[in-house]
Short mmCIF file of C-alpha atoms in Angstrom, two decimals:
data_model
loop_
_atom_site.label_atom_id
_atom_site.label_comp_id
_atom_site.label_asym_id
_atom_site.label_seq_id
_atom_site.Cartn_x
_atom_site.Cartn_y
_atom_site.Cartn_z
CA UNK Q 151 8.35 26.82 -22.83
CA UNK Q 152 7.14 23.81 -21.80
CA UNK Q 153 4.85 22.23 -23.54
CA UNK Q 154 2.31 22.46 -21.39
CA UNK Q 155 2.44 26.13 -21.34
CA UNK Q 156 1.92 26.14 -25.32
CA UNK Q 157 -0.94 23.63 -24.99
CA UNK Q 158 -2.50 26.24 -21.89
CA UNK Q 159 -1.60 29.02 -25.00
CA UNK Q 160 -3.09 27.82 -27.65
CA UNK Q 161 -6.72 26.45 -25.54
CA UNK Q 162 -6.76 29.83 -24.05
CA UNK Q 163 -6.44 31.48 -27.52
CA UNK Q 164 -9.16 29.52 -28.93
CA UNK Q 165 -11.57 30.71 -25.86
CA UNK Q 166 -10.37 33.84 -26.57
CA UNK Q 167 -11.59 33.70 -30.04
CA UNK Q 168 -14.90 32.09 -29.02
CA UNK Q 169 -15.82 34.57 -26.63
CA UNK Q 170 -14.76 37.66 -29.61
CA UNK Q 171 -17.28 35.91 -32.25
CA UNK Q 172 -19.88 35.46 -29.48
CA UNK Q 173 -19.44 39.35 -28.77
CA UNK Q 174 -19.20 40.31 -32.04
CA UNK Q 175 -21.61 38.59 -33.79
CA UNK Q 176 -23.30 36.81 -31.36
CA UNK Q 177 -22.01 33.46 -32.80
CA UNK Q 178 -20.58 30.35 -30.17
CA UNK Q 179 -17.78 28.43 -32.44
CA UNK Q 180 -17.59 25.63 -29.92
CA UNK Q 181 -20.95 25.02 -29.31
CA UNK Q 182 -21.69 25.45 -33.51
CA UNK Q 183 -19.24 22.59 -34.09
CA UNK Q 184 -20.02 20.48 -30.81
CA UNK Q 185 -23.08 20.16 -30.77
CA UNK Q 186 -24.76 23.17 -28.56
CA UNK Q 187 -23.67 24.53 -25.14
CA UNK Q 188 -24.96 21.96 -23.15
CA UNK Q 189 -23.02 19.10 -25.02
CA UNK Q 190 -21.00 17.15 -23.38
CA UNK Q 191 -17.75 17.96 -25.85
CA UNK Q 192 -18.74 21.56 -25.58
CA UNK Q 193 -18.64 21.56 -21.89
CA UNK Q 194 -15.35 19.61 -21.58
CA UNK Q 195 -14.16 22.39 -23.86
CA UNK Q 196 -15.26 25.05 -22.01
CA UNK Q 197 -13.57 23.66 -18.93
CA UNK Q 198 -10.37 23.06 -19.96
CA UNK Q 199 -9.88 26.95 -21.79
CA UNK Q 200 -11.32 27.78 -18.52
CA UNK Q 201 -8.14 25.58 -16.14
CA UNK Q 202 -6.14 27.08 -18.89
CA UNK Q 203 -7.13 30.22 -18.67
CA UNK Q 204 -5.73 29.68 -14.56
CA UNK Q 205 -2.55 28.27 -15.48
CA UNK Q 206 -1.97 31.07 -17.94
CA UNK Q 207 -1.88 33.54 -14.58
CA UNK Q 208 1.22 31.44 -13.69
CA UNK Q 209 3.31 33.02 -16.58
CA UNK Q 210 2.48 36.35 -15.23
CA UNK Q 211 4.00 35.24 -12.08
CA UNK Q 212 7.53 33.48 -13.42
CA UNK Q 213 10.72 34.90 -13.41
CA UNK Q 214 12.01 33.29 -16.93
CA UNK Q 215 8.61 32.37 -18.32
CA UNK Q 216 10.72 30.17 -20.77
CA UNK Q 217 11.29 27.56 -18.29
#
């Protein structure tokens, strides 16, 4: 698996865990660690997670996902 695929999966998992904590406990881990939802670092992380989510869609349509 390419390094970009691994990074995308890691960030997507981080995003999923963050959404899970919001849904279950009302706690936004990224905002807590980065100084609030509107902090620049939080917004960068949210944007990266969104982009990697889009990248992971490509994994569904590959003939051989390990390539």
